[in-house]
Short mmCIF file of C-alpha atoms in Angstrom, two decimals:
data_model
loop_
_atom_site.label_atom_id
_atom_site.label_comp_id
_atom_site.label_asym_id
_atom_site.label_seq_id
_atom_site.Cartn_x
_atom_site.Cartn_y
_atom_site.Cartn_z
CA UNK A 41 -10.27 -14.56 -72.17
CA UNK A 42 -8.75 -17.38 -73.39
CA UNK A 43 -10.03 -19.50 -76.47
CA UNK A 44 -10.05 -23.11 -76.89
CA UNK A 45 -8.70 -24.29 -80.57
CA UNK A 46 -11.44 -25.50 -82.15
CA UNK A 47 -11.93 -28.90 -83.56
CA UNK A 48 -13.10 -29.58 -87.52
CA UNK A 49 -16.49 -30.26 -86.45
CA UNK A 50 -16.95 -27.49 -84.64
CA UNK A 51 -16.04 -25.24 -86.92
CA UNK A 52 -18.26 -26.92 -89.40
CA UNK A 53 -20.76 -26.61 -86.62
CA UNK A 54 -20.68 -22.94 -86.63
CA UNK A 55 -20.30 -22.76 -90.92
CA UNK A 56 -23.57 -24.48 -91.02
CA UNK A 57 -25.25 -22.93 -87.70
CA UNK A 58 -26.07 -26.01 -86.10
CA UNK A 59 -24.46 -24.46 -82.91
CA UNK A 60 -27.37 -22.69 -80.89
CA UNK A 61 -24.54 -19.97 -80.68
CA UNK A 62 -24.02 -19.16 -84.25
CA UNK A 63 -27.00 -16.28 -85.32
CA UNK A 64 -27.86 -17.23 -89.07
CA UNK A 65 -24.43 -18.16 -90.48
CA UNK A 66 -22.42 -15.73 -88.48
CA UNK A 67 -19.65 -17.02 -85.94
CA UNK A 68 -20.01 -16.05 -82.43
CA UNK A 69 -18.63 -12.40 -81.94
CA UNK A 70 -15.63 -13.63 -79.61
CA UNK A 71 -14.52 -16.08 -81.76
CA UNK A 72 -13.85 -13.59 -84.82
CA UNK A 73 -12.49 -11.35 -81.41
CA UNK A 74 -10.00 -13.88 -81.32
CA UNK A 75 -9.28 -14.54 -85.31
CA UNK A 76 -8.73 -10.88 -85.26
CA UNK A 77 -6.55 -10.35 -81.89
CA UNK A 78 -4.04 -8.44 -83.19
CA UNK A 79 -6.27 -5.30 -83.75
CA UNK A 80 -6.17 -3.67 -80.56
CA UNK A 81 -9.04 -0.55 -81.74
CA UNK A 82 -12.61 0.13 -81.74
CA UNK A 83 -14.72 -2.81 -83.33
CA UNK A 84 -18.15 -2.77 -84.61
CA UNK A 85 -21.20 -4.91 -82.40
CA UNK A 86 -20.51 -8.04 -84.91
CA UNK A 87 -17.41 -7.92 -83.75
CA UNK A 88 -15.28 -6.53 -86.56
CA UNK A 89 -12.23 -4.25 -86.15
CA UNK A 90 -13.86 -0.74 -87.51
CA UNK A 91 -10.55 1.06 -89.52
CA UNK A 92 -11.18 4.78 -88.85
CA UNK A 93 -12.99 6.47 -91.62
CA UNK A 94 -9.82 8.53 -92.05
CA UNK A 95 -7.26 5.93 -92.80
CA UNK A 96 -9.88 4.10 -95.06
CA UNK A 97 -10.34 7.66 -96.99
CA UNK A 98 -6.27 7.97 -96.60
CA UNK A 99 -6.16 4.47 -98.52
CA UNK A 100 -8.43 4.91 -101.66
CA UNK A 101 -5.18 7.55 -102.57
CA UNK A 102 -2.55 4.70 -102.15
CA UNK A 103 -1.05 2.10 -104.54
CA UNK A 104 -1.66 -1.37 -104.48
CA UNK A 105 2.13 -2.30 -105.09
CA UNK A 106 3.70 -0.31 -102.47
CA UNK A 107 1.02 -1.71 -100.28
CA UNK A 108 1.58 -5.63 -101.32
CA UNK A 109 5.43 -5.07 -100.44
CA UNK A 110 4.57 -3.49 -96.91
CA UNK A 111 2.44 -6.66 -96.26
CA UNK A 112 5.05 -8.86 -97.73
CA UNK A 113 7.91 -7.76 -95.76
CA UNK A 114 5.76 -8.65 -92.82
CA UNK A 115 4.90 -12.03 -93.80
CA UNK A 116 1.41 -11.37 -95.55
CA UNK A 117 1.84 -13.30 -99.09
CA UNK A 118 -1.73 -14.15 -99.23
CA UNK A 119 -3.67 -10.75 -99.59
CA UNK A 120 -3.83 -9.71 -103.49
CA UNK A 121 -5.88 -11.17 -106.02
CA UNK A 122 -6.20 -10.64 -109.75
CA UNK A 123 -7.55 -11.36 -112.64
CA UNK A 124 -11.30 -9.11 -112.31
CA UNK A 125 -14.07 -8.64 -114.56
CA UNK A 126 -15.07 -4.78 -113.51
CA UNK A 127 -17.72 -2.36 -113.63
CA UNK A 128 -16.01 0.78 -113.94
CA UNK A 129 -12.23 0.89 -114.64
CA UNK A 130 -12.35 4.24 -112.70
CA UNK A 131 -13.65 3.64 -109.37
CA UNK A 132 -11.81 2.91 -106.67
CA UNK A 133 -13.54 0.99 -103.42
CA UNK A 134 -11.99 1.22 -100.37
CA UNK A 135 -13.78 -0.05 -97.01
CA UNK A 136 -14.21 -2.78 -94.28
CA UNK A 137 -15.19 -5.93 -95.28
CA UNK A 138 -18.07 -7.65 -94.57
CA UNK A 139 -17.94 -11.38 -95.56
CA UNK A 140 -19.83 -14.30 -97.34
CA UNK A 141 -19.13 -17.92 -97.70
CA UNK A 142 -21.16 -19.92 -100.58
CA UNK A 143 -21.65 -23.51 -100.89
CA UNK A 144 -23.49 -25.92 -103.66
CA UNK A 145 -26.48 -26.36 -102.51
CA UNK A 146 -27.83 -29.39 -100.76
CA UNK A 147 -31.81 -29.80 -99.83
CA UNK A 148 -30.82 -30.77 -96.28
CA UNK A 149 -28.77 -27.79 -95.25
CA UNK A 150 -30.38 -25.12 -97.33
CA UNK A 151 -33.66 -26.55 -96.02
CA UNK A 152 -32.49 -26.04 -92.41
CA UNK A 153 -30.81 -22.49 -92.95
CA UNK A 154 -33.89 -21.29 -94.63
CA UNK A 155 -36.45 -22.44 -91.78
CA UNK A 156 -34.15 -21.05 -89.52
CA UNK A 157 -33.64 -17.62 -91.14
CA UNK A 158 -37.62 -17.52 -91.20
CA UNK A 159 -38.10 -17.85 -87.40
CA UNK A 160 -35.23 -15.03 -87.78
CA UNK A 161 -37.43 -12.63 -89.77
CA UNK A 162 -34.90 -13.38 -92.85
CA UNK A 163 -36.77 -12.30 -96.09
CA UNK A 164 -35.80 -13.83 -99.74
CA UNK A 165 -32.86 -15.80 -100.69
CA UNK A 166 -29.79 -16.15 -99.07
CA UNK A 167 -27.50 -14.17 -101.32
CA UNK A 168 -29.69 -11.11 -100.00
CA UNK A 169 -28.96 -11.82 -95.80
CA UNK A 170 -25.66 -10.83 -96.01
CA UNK A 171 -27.07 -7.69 -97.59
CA UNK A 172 -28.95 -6.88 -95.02
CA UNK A 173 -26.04 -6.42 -92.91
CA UNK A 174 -24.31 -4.33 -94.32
CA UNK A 175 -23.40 -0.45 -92.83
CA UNK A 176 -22.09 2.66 -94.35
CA UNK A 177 -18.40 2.48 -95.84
CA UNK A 178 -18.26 -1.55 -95.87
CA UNK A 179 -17.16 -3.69 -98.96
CA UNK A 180 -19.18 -7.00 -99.71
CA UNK A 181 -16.92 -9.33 -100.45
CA UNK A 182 -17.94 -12.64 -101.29
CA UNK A 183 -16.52 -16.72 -102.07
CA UNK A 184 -19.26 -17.87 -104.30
CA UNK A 185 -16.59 -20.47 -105.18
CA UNK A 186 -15.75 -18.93 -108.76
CA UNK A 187 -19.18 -20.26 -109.91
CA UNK A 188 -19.87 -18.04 -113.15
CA UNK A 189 -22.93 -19.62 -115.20
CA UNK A 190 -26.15 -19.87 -112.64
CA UNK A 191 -23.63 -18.12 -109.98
CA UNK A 192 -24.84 -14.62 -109.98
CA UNK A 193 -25.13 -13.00 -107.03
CA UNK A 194 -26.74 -10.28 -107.29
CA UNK A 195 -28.01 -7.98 -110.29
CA UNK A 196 -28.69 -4.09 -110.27
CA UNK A 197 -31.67 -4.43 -107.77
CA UNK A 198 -29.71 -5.89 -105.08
CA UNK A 199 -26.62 -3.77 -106.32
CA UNK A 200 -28.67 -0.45 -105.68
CA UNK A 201 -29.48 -1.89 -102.44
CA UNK A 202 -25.80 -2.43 -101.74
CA UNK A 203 -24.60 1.03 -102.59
CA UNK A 204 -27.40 3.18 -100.76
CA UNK A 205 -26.34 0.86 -97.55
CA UNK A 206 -22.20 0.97 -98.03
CA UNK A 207 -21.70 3.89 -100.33
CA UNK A 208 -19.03 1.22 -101.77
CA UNK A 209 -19.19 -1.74 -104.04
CA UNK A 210 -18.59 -5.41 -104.19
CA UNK A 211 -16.12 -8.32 -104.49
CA UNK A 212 -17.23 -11.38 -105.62
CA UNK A 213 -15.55 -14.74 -106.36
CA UNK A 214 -18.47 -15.44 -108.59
CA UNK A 215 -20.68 -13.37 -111.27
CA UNK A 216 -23.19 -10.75 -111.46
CA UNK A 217 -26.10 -9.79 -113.83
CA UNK A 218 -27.34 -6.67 -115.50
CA UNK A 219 -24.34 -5.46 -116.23
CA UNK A 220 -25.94 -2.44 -118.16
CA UNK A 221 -28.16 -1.59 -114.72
CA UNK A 222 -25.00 -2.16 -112.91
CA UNK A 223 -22.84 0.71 -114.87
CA UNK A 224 -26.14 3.08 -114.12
CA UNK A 225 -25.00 2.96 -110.25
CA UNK A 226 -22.58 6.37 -109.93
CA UNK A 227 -19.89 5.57 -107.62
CA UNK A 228 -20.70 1.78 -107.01
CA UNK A 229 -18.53 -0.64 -108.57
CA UNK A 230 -18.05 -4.65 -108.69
CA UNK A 231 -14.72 -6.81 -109.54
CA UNK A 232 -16.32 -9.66 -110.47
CA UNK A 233 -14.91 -13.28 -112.02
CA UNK A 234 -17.41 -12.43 -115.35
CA UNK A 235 -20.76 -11.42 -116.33
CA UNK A 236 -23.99 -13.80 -117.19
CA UNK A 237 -27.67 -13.36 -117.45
CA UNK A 238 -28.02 -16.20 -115.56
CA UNK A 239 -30.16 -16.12 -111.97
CA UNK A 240 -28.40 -17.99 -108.94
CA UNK A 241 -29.05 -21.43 -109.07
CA UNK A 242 -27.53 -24.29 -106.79
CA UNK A 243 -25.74 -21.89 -104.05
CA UNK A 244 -26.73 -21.35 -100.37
CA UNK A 245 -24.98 -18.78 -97.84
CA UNK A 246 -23.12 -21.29 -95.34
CA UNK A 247 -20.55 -18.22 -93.65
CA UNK A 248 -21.59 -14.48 -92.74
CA UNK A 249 -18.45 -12.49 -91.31
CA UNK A 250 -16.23 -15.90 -91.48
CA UNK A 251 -12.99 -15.62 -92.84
CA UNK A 252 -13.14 -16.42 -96.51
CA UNK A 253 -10.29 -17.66 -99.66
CA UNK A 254 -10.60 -15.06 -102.93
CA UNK A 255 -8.30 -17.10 -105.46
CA UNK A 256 -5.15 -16.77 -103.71
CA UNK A 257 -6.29 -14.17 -100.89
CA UNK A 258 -7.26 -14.55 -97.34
CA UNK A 259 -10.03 -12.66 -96.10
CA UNK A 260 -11.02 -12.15 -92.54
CA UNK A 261 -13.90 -9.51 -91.26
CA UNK A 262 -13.02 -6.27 -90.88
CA UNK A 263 -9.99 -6.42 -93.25
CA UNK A 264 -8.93 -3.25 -95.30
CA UNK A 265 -10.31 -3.39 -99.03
CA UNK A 266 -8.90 -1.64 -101.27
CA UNK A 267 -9.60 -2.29 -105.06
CA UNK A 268 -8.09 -0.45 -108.14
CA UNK A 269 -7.71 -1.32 -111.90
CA UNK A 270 -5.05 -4.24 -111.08
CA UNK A 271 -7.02 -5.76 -108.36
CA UNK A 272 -7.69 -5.94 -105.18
CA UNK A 273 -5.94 -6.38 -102.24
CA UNK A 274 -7.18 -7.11 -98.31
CA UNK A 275 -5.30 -5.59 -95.90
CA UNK A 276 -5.30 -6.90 -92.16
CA UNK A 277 -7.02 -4.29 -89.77
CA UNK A 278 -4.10 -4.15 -86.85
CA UNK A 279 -1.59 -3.27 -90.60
CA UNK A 280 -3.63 -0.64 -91.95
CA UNK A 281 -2.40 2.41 -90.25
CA UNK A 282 1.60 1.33 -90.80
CA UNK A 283 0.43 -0.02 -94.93
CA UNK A 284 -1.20 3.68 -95.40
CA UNK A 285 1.64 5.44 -94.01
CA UNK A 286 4.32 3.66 -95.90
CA UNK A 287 2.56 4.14 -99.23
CA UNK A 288 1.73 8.03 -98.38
CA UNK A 289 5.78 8.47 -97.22
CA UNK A 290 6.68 6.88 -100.82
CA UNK A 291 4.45 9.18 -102.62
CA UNK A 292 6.09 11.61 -100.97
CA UNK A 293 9.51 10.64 -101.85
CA UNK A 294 8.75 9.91 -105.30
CA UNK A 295 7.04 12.91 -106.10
CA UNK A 296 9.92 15.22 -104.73
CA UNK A 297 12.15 12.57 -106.68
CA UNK A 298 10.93 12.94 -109.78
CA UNK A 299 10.84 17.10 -109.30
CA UNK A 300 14.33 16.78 -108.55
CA UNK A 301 15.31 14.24 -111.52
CA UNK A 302 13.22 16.92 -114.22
CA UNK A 303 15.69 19.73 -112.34
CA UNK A 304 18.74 18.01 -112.67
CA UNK A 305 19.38 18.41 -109.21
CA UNK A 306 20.42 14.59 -108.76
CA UNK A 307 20.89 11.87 -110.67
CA UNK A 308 18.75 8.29 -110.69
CA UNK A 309 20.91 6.44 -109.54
CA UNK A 310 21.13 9.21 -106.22
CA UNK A 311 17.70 9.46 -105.91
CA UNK A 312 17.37 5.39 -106.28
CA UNK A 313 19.78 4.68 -103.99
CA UNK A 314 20.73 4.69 -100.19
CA UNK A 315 19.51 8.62 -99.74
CA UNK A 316 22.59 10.81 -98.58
CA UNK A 317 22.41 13.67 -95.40
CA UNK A 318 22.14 15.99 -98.39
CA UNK A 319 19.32 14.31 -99.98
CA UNK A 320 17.47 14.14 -97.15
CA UNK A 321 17.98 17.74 -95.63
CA UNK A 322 16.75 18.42 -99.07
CA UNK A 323 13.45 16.67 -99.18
CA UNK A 324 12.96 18.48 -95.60
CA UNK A 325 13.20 21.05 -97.25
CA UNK A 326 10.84 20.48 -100.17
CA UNK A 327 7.66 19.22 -97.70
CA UNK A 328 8.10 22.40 -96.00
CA UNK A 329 7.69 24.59 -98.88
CA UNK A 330 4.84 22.07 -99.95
CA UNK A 331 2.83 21.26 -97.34
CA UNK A 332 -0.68 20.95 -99.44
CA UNK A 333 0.84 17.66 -100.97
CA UNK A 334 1.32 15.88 -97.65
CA UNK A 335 -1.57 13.59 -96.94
CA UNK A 336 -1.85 13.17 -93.13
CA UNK A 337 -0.51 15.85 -90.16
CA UNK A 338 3.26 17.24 -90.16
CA UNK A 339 3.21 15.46 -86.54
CA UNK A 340 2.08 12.31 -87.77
CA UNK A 341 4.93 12.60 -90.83
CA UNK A 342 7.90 13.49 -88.62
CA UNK A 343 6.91 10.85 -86.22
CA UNK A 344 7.37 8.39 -88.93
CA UNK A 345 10.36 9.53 -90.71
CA UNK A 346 12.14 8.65 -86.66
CA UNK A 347 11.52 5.11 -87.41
CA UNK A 348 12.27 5.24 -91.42
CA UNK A 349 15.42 3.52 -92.79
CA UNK A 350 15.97 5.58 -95.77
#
């Protein structure tokens, strides 16, 4: 089915759910379909692409850098951000992203949204709808517009809510409170732009699963999250599969690198370099004889290494 392009209004339209179309603050289904038309797989009922469980699990093992060149190389400059407050230095999240757009507040449109919501059987606050959406191994990730003092959303109430629903944290262009409740939560975690004991103040939910700006990153439904101690970085759906198996194949070669380096077997600037037949026959070698340290299938491997350049 074809799309039209949509016009400024419109699109405002469906931000602030004027459109009879637009359920709460979510854009219609098709239309994040089309934003998202390069992912050919199975997608959840909202709409969003839905990453196997195995290449999201695959991911948490990966690095962010050799995943930020795979994505650059194809064009993708606008998918890291850093510069977190976080929870726990230690915990990695890793899952599909479910999105949130915040706005200042205005009594005419947060007046609306809420009486709508109502008829919706929507309970509390805003910054809890998009909670309520949320399904096992998803990441809420959030543009509460870098608002720090009076923009917390959420503290460890909603944060245990978050966690028993997603098994996975947050990521919020905004704050959070209770940060001591917050580092009670085993496994959940939250890069965050600071900490405040403020309560939200002044912000209303205008986007639910719209594509979203983090600092310098773009955003879209569905997207890859993957956040470690440096940052985090969204990775489109349709890439995942070829950004995992890149940063698994370099593991791989730098591991057997670096055993081959501490044996004096080759020299850096051999194993740095353009990789020789030797070299490579080599490395064959060394994943057969250590097969526990390859991530995915043998099959899936050798398929890959066809289409490497070394």
């Amino acid at each position: 089915m074809k799309l039209p392009i949509l016009s400024l209004t419109t699109i405002l339209a469906l931000t602030f759910g004027s459109l009879q179309t637009a359920k709460s603050q979510t854009i219609p289904k098709e239309e994040l379909i089309f934003l998202t038309s390069e992912w050919k797989g199975e997608r959840f009922p909202d709409g969003r692409p839905k990453i196997s469980d195995d290449l999201v699990r695959r991911a948490r093992e990966i690095n962010i850098e050799e995943a930020w060149v795979v994505l650059k190389n194809e064009g993708y400059n606008c998918q890291f951000e850093g510069n977190w407050k976080i929870v726990h230095d230690d915990v990695v999240i890793a899952g599909r992203a479910l999105t949130a757009q915040f706005l200042p507040s205005r009594p005419d449109i947060e007046k609306n949204i809420k009486d709508r919501g109502a008829k919706q059987g929507r309970i509390g606050n805003t910054n809890s709808w998009p909670i309520d959406m949320l399904s096992k191994g998803d990441v809420y990730v959030a543009d509460g517009m870098g608002k720090i003092v009076e923009g917390t959303l959420i503290g460890d109430n909603l944060a245990n809510s978050i966690y028993a629903k997603t098994g996975n944290g947050v990521v919020f262009d905004a704050s959070v409170r209770d940060l001591d409740g917050l580092s009670k939560i085993p496994g959940f975690n939250a890069f965050v732009r600071d900490f405040d004991p403020s309560y939200l103040k002044d912000a209303v939910v205008t986007g639910i699963n719209t594509p979203i700006r983090i600092g310098r990153a773009v955003v879209l439904p569905g997207d890859l999250v993957l956040g470690k101690k440096e940052g985090v970085i969204f990775v489109p759906a349709h890439m995942v599969e070829k950004v995992v198996q890149t940063a698994e194949f370099i593991a791989l070669r730098d591991k057997f690198g670096i055993q081959m380096l501490k044996e004096g077997k080759y020299t850096p600037g051999q194993i740095d370099s353009q990789w020789t037949d030797a070299l490579k026959s080599d490395f064959l070698k060394w994943l057969d004889k250590n097969p526990n340290e390859i991530p995915m299938k043998r099959s899936e491997l050798d398929e890959y290494m066809k289409k490497r350049t070394w």
